PDB file of C-alpha atoms in Angstrom:
ATOM      1  CA  MET A   1     -13.087 -50.662   8.546  1.00 92.00           C
ATOM      2  CA  PRO A   2     -13.077 -53.975   6.488  1.00 97.00           C
ATOM      3  CA  SER A   3     -10.223 -56.279   7.079  1.00 98.00           C
ATOM      4  CA  ILE A   4      -7.903 -58.486   5.146  1.00 98.00           C
ATOM      5  CA  ALA A   5      -5.070 -60.685   6.140  1.00 98.00           C
ATOM      6  CA  VAL A   6      -2.381 -61.354   3.144  1.00 98.00           C
ATOM      7  CA  ILE A   7      -0.912 -64.595   3.330  1.00 98.00           C
ATOM      8  CA  GLY A   8       2.501 -64.591   1.611  1.00 98.00           C
ATOM      9  CA  ALA A   9       3.013 -60.889   2.243  1.00 98.00           C
ATOM     10  CA  SER A  10       6.468 -59.780   1.577  1.00 96.00           C
ATOM     11  CA  ASN A  11       8.916 -57.078   2.170  1.00 97.00           C
ATOM     12  CA  ASP A  12      10.179 -57.305  -1.607  1.00 96.00           C
ATOM     13  CA  ARG A  13       8.095 -54.038  -3.067  1.00 95.00           C
ATOM     14  CA  THR A  14       8.324 -56.093  -6.549  1.00 95.00           C
ATOM     15  CA  LYS A  15       6.167 -59.140  -5.136  1.00 96.00           C
ATOM     16  CA  PHE A  16       2.256 -59.413  -5.323  1.00 96.00           C
ATOM     17  CA  GLY A  17       2.196 -60.195  -1.524  1.00 97.00           C
ATOM     18  CA  ASN A  18       3.698 -56.731  -1.000  1.00 97.00           C
ATOM     19  CA  LYS A  19       1.825 -54.756  -3.390  1.00 97.00           C
ATOM     20  CA  CYS A  20      -1.501 -56.700  -2.351  1.00 98.00           C
ATOM     21  CA  VAL A  21      -0.735 -54.749   1.333  1.00 98.00           C
ATOM     22  CA  ARG A  22      -0.231 -51.699   0.015  1.00 97.00           C
ATOM     23  CA  ALA A  23      -3.076 -51.700  -2.252  1.00 97.00           C
ATOM     24  CA  TYR A  24      -5.650 -52.890   0.597  1.00 98.00           C
ATOM     25  CA  LEU A  25      -3.809 -50.244   2.848  1.00 97.00           C
ATOM     26  CA  GLN A  26      -4.360 -47.445   0.103  1.00 95.00           C
ATOM     27  CA  VAL A  27      -7.999 -48.357  -0.109  1.00 96.00           C
ATOM     28  CA  GLY A  28      -8.645 -48.365   3.751  1.00 96.00           C
ATOM     29  CA  TYR A  29      -8.504 -51.810   4.934  1.00 98.00           C
ATOM     30  CA  ASP A  30      -7.137 -53.032   8.193  1.00 97.00           C
ATOM     31  CA  VAL A  31      -4.259 -55.035   6.762  1.00 98.00           C
ATOM     32  CA  TYR A  32      -2.888 -58.189   8.547  1.00 98.00           C
ATOM     33  CA  PRO A  33       0.374 -59.304   6.775  1.00 98.00           C
ATOM     34  CA  VAL A  34       1.204 -63.086   7.214  1.00 98.00           C
ATOM     35  CA  HIS A  35       4.498 -64.572   6.664  1.00 97.00           C
ATOM     36  CA  PRO A  36       6.561 -66.746   8.979  1.00 95.00           C
ATOM     37  CA  ARG A  37       9.825 -65.109   9.014  1.00 95.00           C
ATOM     38  CA  GLU A  38       8.767 -61.218   8.827  1.00 96.00           C
ATOM     39  CA  THR A  39       8.104 -59.174  11.890  1.00 96.00           C
ATOM     40  CA  THR A  40       6.549 -56.008   9.591  1.00 97.00           C
ATOM     41  CA  VAL A  41       5.530 -55.617   6.277  1.00 98.00           C
ATOM     42  CA  GLU A  42       4.993 -51.981   5.137  1.00 97.00           C
ATOM     43  CA  GLY A  43       4.991 -50.749   8.539  1.00 96.00           C
ATOM     44  CA  GLN A  44       2.199 -53.411   9.839  1.00 97.00           C
ATOM     45  CA  ALA A  45       2.750 -55.912  12.422  1.00 97.00           C
ATOM     46  CA  CYS A  46       3.575 -59.468  10.665  1.00 98.00           C
ATOM     47  CA  PHE A  47       2.218 -62.684  11.661  1.00 98.00           C
ATOM     48  CA  SER A  48       3.788 -66.033  11.560  1.00 97.00           C
ATOM     49  CA  SER A  49       0.587 -67.757  10.547  1.00 96.00           C
ATOM     50  CA  ILE A  50      -3.298 -66.769  10.092  1.00 96.00           C
ATOM     51  CA  GLU A  51      -3.998 -68.404  13.163  1.00 95.00           C
ATOM     52  CA  ASN A  52      -2.137 -65.963  15.189  1.00 96.00           C
ATOM     53  CA  VAL A  53      -4.080 -62.957  13.311  1.00 97.00           C
ATOM     54  CA  PRO A  54      -5.578 -61.119  16.433  1.00 95.00           C
ATOM     55  CA  THR A  55      -8.908 -61.161  15.010  1.00 92.00           C
ATOM     56  CA  GLU A  56     -11.714 -63.718  14.638  1.00 87.00           C
ATOM     57  CA  ARG A  57     -13.640 -62.490  11.813  1.00 95.00           C
ATOM     58  CA  LEU A  58     -11.575 -61.135   8.382  1.00 98.00           C
ATOM     59  CA  ASP A  59     -13.464 -59.611   5.285  1.00 98.00           C
ATOM     60  CA  ARG A  60     -10.964 -61.508   2.978  1.00 98.00           C
ATOM     61  CA  VAL A  61      -7.773 -63.405   3.188  1.00 98.00           C
ATOM     62  CA  SER A  62      -5.602 -63.159  -0.063  1.00 98.00           C
ATOM     63  CA  VAL A  63      -3.191 -65.820  -0.848  1.00 98.00           C
ATOM     64  CA  TYR A  64       0.099 -65.679  -2.548  1.00 98.00           C
ATOM     65  CA  LEU A  65       1.483 -69.277  -2.129  1.00 97.00           C
ATOM     66  CA  PRO A  66       2.517 -71.921  -4.503  1.00 97.00           C
ATOM     67  CA  PRO A  67      -0.383 -74.549  -4.461  1.00 97.00           C
ATOM     68  CA  SER A  68       1.736 -77.212  -2.567  1.00 96.00           C
ATOM     69  CA  VAL A  69       2.010 -74.870   0.126  1.00 96.00           C
ATOM     70  CA  GLY A  70      -1.546 -73.053  -0.202  1.00 96.00           C
ATOM     71  CA  VAL A  71      -3.481 -76.645  -0.138  1.00 96.00           C
ATOM     72  CA  LYS A  72      -2.172 -76.937   3.637  1.00 95.00           C
ATOM     73  CA  VAL A  73      -3.042 -73.601   4.374  1.00 96.00           C
ATOM     74  CA  MET A  74      -6.793 -73.598   3.771  1.00 97.00           C
ATOM     75  CA  GLU A  75      -7.280 -75.611   7.161  1.00 96.00           C
ATOM     76  CA  GLN A  76      -5.813 -72.754   9.140  1.00 96.00           C
ATOM     77  CA  ILE A  77      -7.965 -70.359   7.130  1.00 98.00           C
ATOM     78  CA  ALA A  78     -10.992 -72.400   8.088  1.00 97.00           C
ATOM     79  CA  THR A  79     -10.591 -71.479  11.842  1.00 95.00           C
ATOM     80  CA  LYS A  80     -11.391 -68.235  11.488  1.00 96.00           C
ATOM     81  CA  THR A  81     -14.694 -66.523  10.030  1.00 96.00           C
ATOM     82  CA  VAL A  82     -13.790 -65.513   6.491  1.00 97.00           C
ATOM     83  CA  GLY A  83     -15.771 -63.690   3.962  1.00 98.00           C
ATOM     84  CA  GLU A  84     -13.590 -64.436   1.334  1.00 98.00           C
ATOM     85  CA  VAL A  85     -10.719 -66.141   0.159  1.00 98.00           C
ATOM     86  CA  TRP A  86      -9.065 -64.912  -2.763  1.00 98.00           C
ATOM     87  CA  LEU A  87      -6.518 -67.276  -4.458  1.00 98.00           C
ATOM     88  CA  ASN A  88      -4.425 -64.906  -6.686  1.00 97.00           C
ATOM     89  CA  PRO A  89      -2.966 -66.370  -9.968  1.00 96.00           C
ATOM     90  CA  GLY A  90      -0.247 -68.666  -9.280  1.00 96.00           C
ATOM     91  CA  ALA A  91      -1.793 -69.573  -5.927  1.00 97.00           C
ATOM     92  CA  ASP A  92      -5.378 -71.022  -7.379  1.00 97.00           C
ATOM     93  CA  GLY A  93      -4.178 -74.351  -8.115  1.00 96.00           C
ATOM     94  CA  PRO A  94      -7.089 -76.934  -8.688  1.00 97.00           C
ATOM     95  CA  GLU A  95      -6.041 -78.863  -5.436  1.00 97.00           C
ATOM     96  CA  VAL A  96      -6.394 -75.652  -3.449  1.00 98.00           C
ATOM     97  CA  VAL A  97      -9.476 -74.501  -4.838  1.00 97.00           C
ATOM     98  CA  ALA A  98     -11.087 -78.110  -4.047  1.00 97.00           C
ATOM     99  CA  ARG A  99      -9.634 -77.838  -0.712  1.00 97.00           C
ATOM    100  CA  GLY A 100     -11.104 -74.657   0.312  1.00 97.00           C
ATOM    101  CA  LEU A 101     -14.660 -75.535  -1.108  1.00 97.00           C
ATOM    102  CA  GLU A 102     -14.417 -79.013   0.813  1.00 97.00           C
ATOM    103  CA  LEU A 103     -13.841 -76.801   4.031  1.00 98.00           C
ATOM    104  CA  GLY A 104     -16.857 -74.751   3.325  1.00 97.00           C
ATOM    105  CA  LEU A 105     -14.626 -71.617   2.116  1.00 98.00           C
ATOM    106  CA  ASN A 106     -15.911 -68.884   0.080  1.00 98.00           C
ATOM    107  CA  VAL A 107     -12.988 -69.269  -2.303  1.00 98.00           C
ATOM    108  CA  VAL A 108     -12.497 -66.519  -5.337  1.00 98.00           C
ATOM    109  CA  ALA A 109      -9.767 -67.440  -7.874  1.00 97.00           C
ATOM    110  CA  ALA A 110      -8.913 -63.967  -9.275  1.00 97.00           C
ATOM    111  CA  CYS A 111      -6.487 -61.132  -8.303  1.00 97.00           C
ATOM    112  CA  SER A 112      -7.755 -59.482  -5.382  1.00 97.00           C
ATOM    113  CA  ILE A 113      -5.579 -56.124  -6.142  1.00 97.00           C
ATOM    114  CA  VAL A 114      -7.655 -55.594  -9.103  1.00 96.00           C
ATOM    115  CA  ASP A 115     -10.625 -56.023  -7.488  1.00 95.00           C
ATOM    116  CA  VAL A 116     -10.163 -53.052  -5.299  1.00 94.00           C
ATOM    117  CA  GLY A 117      -9.592 -51.186  -8.358  1.00 93.00           C
ATOM    118  CA  ILE A 118      -5.939 -50.948  -8.477  1.00 92.00           C
ATOM    119  CA  SER A 119      -3.834 -52.474 -11.168  1.00 91.00           C
ATOM    120  CA  PRO A 120      -0.493 -54.183  -9.503  1.00 91.00           C
ATOM    121  CA  SER A 121       1.392 -52.072 -12.308  1.00 88.00           C
ATOM    122  CA  GLU A 122       0.252 -49.004 -10.554  1.00 88.00           C
ATOM    123  CA  LEU A 123       2.066 -49.356  -7.217  1.00 89.00           C
ATOM    124  CA  PRO A 124       5.567 -48.401  -7.552  1.00 85.00           C
ATOM    125  CA  GLU A 125       8.600 -50.881  -6.575  1.00 83.00           C
TER     126      GLU A 125
END
């Protein structure tokens, strides 16, 4: 089963960090929500940082953080073996993209929800 860590996951069903968790669960991924203060998101155990996610290999990491925070998280992501790092709209600042590329990450600046064939507007709040 493919895997994804969602950094910036949320229990607020109106936020894209929550919609991403639901979309990837719907298409059959192992989903690892990441948020420093949540314990679960959509019934999935939540991890305080990507470094605490209990797998070394992730097919994807999807980021929902403001660029000022996201740029700092790139180094944590680089501690894992990751296929793709998706920087969603609003998280895809040029400094974040540049830092990810400097670290050798496969950065994709686009909506990771749309990529699995789901429109965020299709996910009920």
